[in-house]
């Protein structure tokens, strides 16, 4: 997690007492070491107090209201989803107040409480959703029924594995994490629990979304190889293989098919090339976490690769 502007990954930890510690990286991005840490605060300037969600804080850093600034979404023992919007800069967050995620017009409270959130566009409709763990060891999917900039929810669906709802035995306090564990470009779930084990649930392949093909190429004259890293923060590189030179256009699309950024639109020679995307749109603004498609068009052929941006 990159908290400030120094391009070195930092560490954010939720505490049992409900507070949040930020540990700033004073080493390098490749070999992090951390300072003594500070408590994150909320409130008006001159009257700030430590963020405190009561107990068992489980924080996620995400752009909740789609204003290109990192916000805090925190689960807690009360089962609610505590939201702290950033009113400062993306690289210098300033939290002034606390709100709560809404479910059918009231505060969302996860069944059996002890909410543990992940925030991501799970159903690939262009709007961020919630994936929640709880005291009973379940994994619950709350689909966003509003907009990406103002998420709200209406009930949940129990996430299944092999057609059986995930429900760990006892009261193990499930805590999910999303990543591409297997390196196949699909989102997987790592599920922690109080027994100290981490369970892997592999995501299934999606071959098509919003009119954008999910295959590598229509033929072998133009190929996009696997992006690396993927998922990525803050940048990913995509190798391009061309059998012959010519005009090449490489663009990034969101899950709704909208063009987000153009990575290249020029002539390339034959051979292997590489383009890089830093998770920004054409204006240089950071785009939200989510699934995107890098699409190449060259001399009548096309190729598409899915990339996952995790901030």
Short mmCIF file of N, CA and C in Angstrom, two decimals, residues 198-308:
data_model
loop_
_atom_site.label_atom_id
_atom_site.label_comp_id
_atom_site.label_asym_id
_atom_site.label_seq_id
_atom_site.Cartn_x
_atom_site.Cartn_y
_atom_site.Cartn_z
N UNK A 198 -4.73 -20.30 6.17
CA UNK A 198 -5.20 -19.45 5.07
C UNK A 198 -5.67 -20.37 3.95
N UNK A 199 -6.94 -20.25 3.60
CA UNK A 199 -7.53 -21.10 2.58
C UNK A 199 -7.57 -20.37 1.25
N UNK A 200 -7.27 -21.10 0.17
CA UNK A 200 -7.27 -20.54 -1.18
C UNK A 200 -8.50 -21.02 -1.94
N UNK A 201 -9.27 -20.05 -2.46
CA UNK A 201 -10.40 -20.35 -3.34
C UNK A 201 -10.07 -19.73 -4.69
N UNK A 202 -9.88 -20.59 -5.71
CA UNK A 202 -9.45 -20.12 -7.02
C UNK A 202 -10.61 -19.58 -7.82
N UNK A 203 -10.39 -18.41 -8.45
CA UNK A 203 -11.39 -17.82 -9.32
C UNK A 203 -11.47 -18.56 -10.64
N UNK A 204 -12.67 -18.61 -11.23
CA UNK A 204 -12.87 -19.26 -12.51
C UNK A 204 -12.67 -18.26 -13.63
N UNK A 205 -12.30 -18.77 -14.80
CA UNK A 205 -11.99 -17.91 -15.93
C UNK A 205 -13.25 -17.29 -16.51
N UNK A 206 -13.18 -15.98 -16.83
CA UNK A 206 -14.21 -15.30 -17.59
C UNK A 206 -13.63 -15.00 -18.96
N UNK A 207 -14.29 -15.44 -20.02
CA UNK A 207 -13.74 -15.26 -21.37
C UNK A 207 -14.28 -14.02 -22.05
N UNK A 208 -15.26 -13.34 -21.46
CA UNK A 208 -15.86 -12.22 -22.15
C UNK A 208 -16.51 -11.29 -21.13
N UNK A 209 -16.41 -9.98 -21.38
CA UNK A 209 -17.13 -9.02 -20.53
C UNK A 209 -17.35 -7.73 -21.29
N UNK A 210 -18.56 -7.22 -21.26
CA UNK A 210 -18.92 -5.91 -21.83
C UNK A 210 -18.46 -5.76 -23.27
N UNK A 211 -18.53 -6.85 -24.04
CA UNK A 211 -18.20 -6.77 -25.45
C UNK A 211 -16.73 -6.80 -25.76
N UNK A 212 -15.88 -6.96 -24.76
CA UNK A 212 -14.44 -7.01 -25.00
C UNK A 212 -14.00 -8.46 -24.92
N UNK A 213 -13.43 -9.03 -25.97
CA UNK A 213 -13.02 -10.42 -25.94
C UNK A 213 -11.90 -10.64 -24.94
N UNK A 214 -11.87 -11.82 -24.34
CA UNK A 214 -10.87 -12.10 -23.33
C UNK A 214 -9.73 -12.96 -23.82
N UNK A 215 -9.72 -13.31 -25.11
CA UNK A 215 -8.64 -14.14 -25.64
C UNK A 215 -7.38 -13.34 -25.85
N UNK A 216 -6.27 -14.03 -26.15
CA UNK A 216 -5.00 -13.36 -26.33
C UNK A 216 -4.92 -12.68 -27.69
N UNK A 217 -5.40 -13.34 -28.74
CA UNK A 217 -5.26 -12.75 -30.06
C UNK A 217 -6.19 -13.43 -31.05
N UNK A 218 -6.56 -12.69 -32.11
CA UNK A 218 -7.37 -13.26 -33.17
C UNK A 218 -6.52 -14.14 -34.09
N UNK A 219 -5.25 -13.84 -34.22
CA UNK A 219 -4.32 -14.68 -34.97
C UNK A 219 -2.94 -14.48 -34.35
N UNK A 220 -1.91 -14.99 -34.99
CA UNK A 220 -0.58 -14.96 -34.39
C UNK A 220 0.29 -13.83 -34.91
N UNK A 221 -0.28 -12.90 -35.70
CA UNK A 221 0.54 -11.80 -36.21
C UNK A 221 0.76 -10.71 -35.17
N UNK A 222 -0.08 -10.66 -34.13
CA UNK A 222 0.07 -9.68 -33.06
C UNK A 222 -0.35 -10.34 -31.76
N UNK A 223 0.52 -10.33 -30.79
CA UNK A 223 0.24 -10.98 -29.51
C UNK A 223 0.53 -10.03 -28.35
N UNK A 224 -0.29 -10.13 -27.32
CA UNK A 224 0.02 -9.53 -26.03
C UNK A 224 0.37 -10.66 -25.08
N UNK A 225 1.54 -10.60 -24.49
CA UNK A 225 1.93 -11.61 -23.51
C UNK A 225 1.41 -11.20 -22.14
N UNK A 226 1.57 -12.07 -21.15
CA UNK A 226 1.03 -11.83 -19.82
C UNK A 226 1.63 -10.56 -19.20
N UNK A 227 0.75 -9.72 -18.66
CA UNK A 227 1.20 -8.51 -17.97
C UNK A 227 1.95 -8.89 -16.70
N UNK A 228 2.93 -8.07 -16.34
CA UNK A 228 3.70 -8.33 -15.12
C UNK A 228 4.04 -7.02 -14.44
N UNK A 229 3.74 -6.88 -13.13
CA UNK A 229 2.97 -7.83 -12.32
C UNK A 229 1.48 -7.71 -12.61
N UNK A 230 0.71 -8.70 -12.19
CA UNK A 230 -0.73 -8.67 -12.39
C UNK A 230 -1.37 -9.60 -11.35
N UNK A 231 -2.16 -9.05 -10.40
CA UNK A 231 -2.55 -7.66 -10.18
C UNK A 231 -1.33 -6.77 -9.91
N UNK A 232 -1.56 -5.44 -10.01
CA UNK A 232 -0.43 -4.53 -9.92
C UNK A 232 -0.77 -3.27 -9.14
N UNK A 233 0.27 -2.70 -8.57
CA UNK A 233 0.33 -1.36 -7.99
C UNK A 233 1.82 -1.02 -7.90
N UNK A 234 2.26 0.10 -8.42
CA UNK A 234 1.50 1.15 -9.10
C UNK A 234 1.55 1.06 -10.61
N UNK A 235 2.27 0.08 -11.20
CA UNK A 235 2.40 0.02 -12.65
C UNK A 235 2.51 -1.43 -13.08
N UNK A 236 2.16 -1.68 -14.36
CA UNK A 236 2.33 -3.01 -14.94
C UNK A 236 2.86 -2.87 -16.35
N UNK A 237 3.60 -3.87 -16.81
CA UNK A 237 4.17 -3.87 -18.15
C UNK A 237 3.59 -5.03 -18.95
N UNK A 238 3.32 -4.77 -20.23
CA UNK A 238 2.71 -5.78 -21.09
C UNK A 238 3.58 -5.96 -22.32
N UNK A 239 4.21 -7.13 -22.50
CA UNK A 239 5.02 -7.37 -23.71
C UNK A 239 4.13 -7.51 -24.94
N UNK A 240 4.61 -6.97 -26.07
CA UNK A 240 3.91 -7.00 -27.34
C UNK A 240 4.81 -7.71 -28.35
N UNK A 241 4.25 -8.70 -29.06
CA UNK A 241 5.01 -9.43 -30.07
C UNK A 241 4.38 -9.18 -31.44
N UNK A 242 5.17 -8.64 -32.38
CA UNK A 242 4.68 -8.35 -33.73
C UNK A 242 5.51 -9.11 -34.75
N UNK A 243 4.83 -9.83 -35.64
CA UNK A 243 5.55 -10.55 -36.69
C UNK A 243 6.05 -9.62 -37.78
N UNK A 244 5.35 -8.50 -37.96
CA UNK A 244 5.80 -7.52 -38.95
C UNK A 244 5.50 -6.13 -38.43
N UNK A 245 6.22 -5.14 -38.96
CA UNK A 245 6.02 -3.79 -38.51
C UNK A 245 4.75 -3.18 -39.07
N UNK A 246 4.32 -2.07 -38.45
CA UNK A 246 3.11 -1.39 -38.92
C UNK A 246 2.52 -0.53 -37.83
N UNK A 247 1.36 0.03 -38.14
CA UNK A 247 0.67 0.89 -37.18
C UNK A 247 0.05 0.05 -36.08
N UNK A 248 0.27 0.47 -34.84
CA UNK A 248 -0.21 -0.28 -33.67
C UNK A 248 -0.91 0.70 -32.73
N UNK A 249 -2.07 0.27 -32.25
CA UNK A 249 -2.78 1.07 -31.23
C UNK A 249 -3.04 0.16 -30.04
N UNK A 250 -2.61 0.62 -28.86
CA UNK A 250 -2.80 -0.14 -27.62
C UNK A 250 -3.50 0.77 -26.64
N UNK A 251 -4.68 0.34 -26.18
CA UNK A 251 -5.49 1.17 -25.29
C UNK A 251 -6.00 0.34 -24.13
N UNK A 252 -6.34 1.03 -23.05
CA UNK A 252 -6.90 0.40 -21.86
C UNK A 252 -8.39 0.72 -21.81
N UNK A 253 -9.21 -0.32 -21.57
CA UNK A 253 -10.65 -0.16 -21.44
C UNK A 253 -11.09 -0.62 -20.06
N UNK A 254 -12.17 -0.01 -19.56
CA UNK A 254 -12.74 -0.51 -18.31
C UNK A 254 -13.73 -1.63 -18.61
N UNK A 255 -14.39 -2.17 -17.58
CA UNK A 255 -15.25 -3.33 -17.79
C UNK A 255 -16.51 -2.99 -18.56
N UNK A 256 -16.84 -1.70 -18.65
CA UNK A 256 -18.00 -1.28 -19.44
C UNK A 256 -17.63 -1.02 -20.90
N UNK A 257 -16.37 -1.22 -21.25
CA UNK A 257 -15.92 -1.03 -22.62
C UNK A 257 -15.43 0.36 -22.92
N UNK A 258 -15.47 1.28 -21.94
CA UNK A 258 -15.03 2.66 -22.17
C UNK A 258 -13.50 2.73 -22.23
N UNK A 259 -13.00 3.51 -23.17
CA UNK A 259 -11.56 3.69 -23.27
C UNK A 259 -11.07 4.58 -22.15
N UNK A 260 -10.08 4.10 -21.41
CA UNK A 260 -9.53 4.81 -20.26
C UNK A 260 -8.26 5.55 -20.62
N UNK A 261 -7.38 4.89 -21.35
CA UNK A 261 -6.08 5.49 -21.68
C UNK A 261 -5.54 4.84 -22.94
N UNK A 262 -4.74 5.59 -23.69
CA UNK A 262 -4.05 5.07 -24.87
C UNK A 262 -2.57 4.94 -24.52
N UNK A 263 -2.06 3.73 -24.59
CA UNK A 263 -0.66 3.48 -24.23
C UNK A 263 0.28 3.65 -25.42
N UNK A 264 -0.24 3.44 -26.62
CA UNK A 264 0.58 3.62 -27.83
C UNK A 264 -0.35 3.77 -29.02
N UNK A 265 0.03 4.64 -29.95
CA UNK A 265 -0.71 4.80 -31.21
C UNK A 265 0.29 5.31 -32.24
N UNK A 266 1.09 4.38 -32.77
CA UNK A 266 2.19 4.76 -33.66
C UNK A 266 2.68 3.52 -34.41
N UNK A 267 3.70 3.69 -35.20
CA UNK A 267 4.28 2.56 -35.93
C UNK A 267 5.29 1.82 -35.04
N UNK A 268 5.25 0.52 -35.09
CA UNK A 268 6.20 -0.34 -34.39
C UNK A 268 6.91 -1.20 -35.43
N UNK A 269 8.16 -1.53 -35.16
CA UNK A 269 8.86 -2.49 -35.99
C UNK A 269 8.55 -3.91 -35.57
N UNK A 270 8.92 -4.90 -36.36
CA UNK A 270 8.70 -6.29 -35.96
C UNK A 270 9.54 -6.64 -34.73
N UNK A 271 9.06 -7.62 -33.98
CA UNK A 271 9.81 -8.07 -32.80
C UNK A 271 9.03 -7.90 -31.52
N UNK A 272 9.75 -7.91 -30.41
CA UNK A 272 9.15 -7.84 -29.08
C UNK A 272 9.30 -6.41 -28.55
N UNK A 273 8.20 -5.85 -28.11
CA UNK A 273 8.18 -4.52 -27.51
C UNK A 273 7.49 -4.63 -26.14
N UNK A 274 7.43 -3.53 -25.42
CA UNK A 274 6.78 -3.54 -24.12
C UNK A 274 6.14 -2.18 -23.86
N UNK A 275 4.89 -2.21 -23.40
CA UNK A 275 4.22 -0.96 -22.99
C UNK A 275 3.94 -1.04 -21.50
N UNK A 276 3.85 0.12 -20.88
CA UNK A 276 3.64 0.20 -19.44
C UNK A 276 2.41 1.04 -19.15
N UNK A 277 1.60 0.58 -18.21
CA UNK A 277 0.47 1.38 -17.74
C UNK A 277 0.63 1.62 -16.25
N UNK A 278 0.48 2.88 -15.85
CA UNK A 278 0.67 3.29 -14.46
C UNK A 278 -0.65 3.52 -13.73
N UNK A 279 -1.73 2.97 -14.27
CA UNK A 279 -3.02 3.07 -13.58
C UNK A 279 -3.63 4.45 -13.60
N UNK A 280 -3.36 5.20 -14.68
CA UNK A 280 -3.91 6.56 -14.80
C UNK A 280 -4.68 6.68 -16.11
N UNK A 281 -5.59 7.67 -16.17
CA UNK A 281 -6.33 7.91 -17.41
C UNK A 281 -5.57 8.90 -18.29
N UNK A 282 -6.22 9.37 -19.34
CA UNK A 282 -5.56 10.25 -20.30
C UNK A 282 -5.15 11.59 -19.69
N UNK A 283 -5.80 12.00 -18.61
CA UNK A 283 -5.46 13.27 -17.96
C UNK A 283 -4.39 13.11 -16.89
N UNK A 284 -3.96 11.86 -16.64
CA UNK A 284 -2.96 11.61 -15.61
C UNK A 284 -3.55 11.33 -14.24
N UNK A 285 -4.90 11.32 -14.14
CA UNK A 285 -5.54 11.02 -12.85
C UNK A 285 -5.57 9.52 -12.61
N UNK A 286 -5.34 9.13 -11.36
CA UNK A 286 -5.39 7.72 -11.01
C UNK A 286 -6.81 7.19 -11.18
N UNK A 287 -6.93 5.99 -11.72
CA UNK A 287 -8.23 5.36 -11.89
C UNK A 287 -8.47 4.40 -10.71
N UNK A 288 -9.72 4.07 -10.43
CA UNK A 288 -10.01 3.21 -9.27
C UNK A 288 -9.49 1.79 -9.45
N UNK A 289 -9.35 1.10 -8.34
CA UNK A 289 -9.04 -0.33 -8.39
C UNK A 289 -10.10 -1.04 -9.21
N UNK A 290 -9.71 -2.10 -9.88
CA UNK A 290 -10.69 -2.85 -10.66
C UNK A 290 -10.03 -3.65 -11.75
N UNK A 291 -10.88 -4.25 -12.57
CA UNK A 291 -10.44 -5.04 -13.72
C UNK A 291 -10.45 -4.16 -14.96
N UNK A 292 -9.38 -4.21 -15.73
CA UNK A 292 -9.27 -3.45 -16.97
C UNK A 292 -8.77 -4.38 -18.08
N UNK A 293 -8.95 -3.93 -19.33
CA UNK A 293 -8.53 -4.72 -20.47
C UNK A 293 -7.58 -3.89 -21.33
N UNK A 294 -6.39 -4.44 -21.58
CA UNK A 294 -5.43 -3.82 -22.49
C UNK A 294 -5.67 -4.44 -23.87
N UNK A 295 -6.00 -3.60 -24.85
CA UNK A 295 -6.38 -4.09 -26.18
C UNK A 295 -5.43 -3.55 -27.23
N UNK A 296 -4.90 -4.45 -28.04
CA UNK A 296 -4.00 -4.11 -29.14
C UNK A 296 -4.73 -4.33 -30.46
N UNK A 297 -4.58 -3.36 -31.36
CA UNK A 297 -5.08 -3.50 -32.74
C UNK A 297 -3.92 -3.18 -33.66
N UNK A 298 -3.60 -4.14 -34.57
CA UNK A 298 -2.45 -3.96 -35.46
C UNK A 298 -2.70 -4.71 -36.75
N UNK A 299 -2.76 -3.97 -37.86
CA UNK A 299 -2.81 -4.56 -39.20
C UNK A 299 -3.94 -5.60 -39.32
N UNK A 300 -5.12 -5.23 -38.81
CA UNK A 300 -6.25 -6.14 -38.95
C UNK A 300 -6.36 -7.18 -37.87
N UNK A 301 -5.33 -7.35 -37.04
CA UNK A 301 -5.41 -8.31 -35.93
C UNK A 301 -5.61 -7.58 -34.63
N UNK A 302 -6.10 -8.32 -33.65
CA UNK A 302 -6.32 -7.73 -32.33
C UNK A 302 -5.95 -8.71 -31.25
N UNK A 303 -5.67 -8.20 -30.08
CA UNK A 303 -5.35 -9.03 -28.93
C UNK A 303 -5.75 -8.28 -27.67
N UNK A 304 -6.15 -9.02 -26.67
CA UNK A 304 -6.62 -8.41 -25.42
C UNK A 304 -6.06 -9.17 -24.22
N UNK A 305 -5.66 -8.40 -23.23
CA UNK A 305 -5.22 -8.99 -21.96
C UNK A 305 -5.94 -8.29 -20.81
N UNK A 306 -6.36 -9.08 -19.83
CA UNK A 306 -6.98 -8.52 -18.64
C UNK A 306 -5.92 -8.22 -17.59
N UNK A 307 -6.04 -7.03 -16.98
CA UNK A 307 -5.14 -6.67 -15.87
C UNK A 307 -6.00 -6.24 -14.68
N UNK A 308 -5.46 -6.42 -13.50
CA UNK A 308 -6.18 -6.10 -12.27
C UNK A 308 -5.38 -5.08 -11.48
#
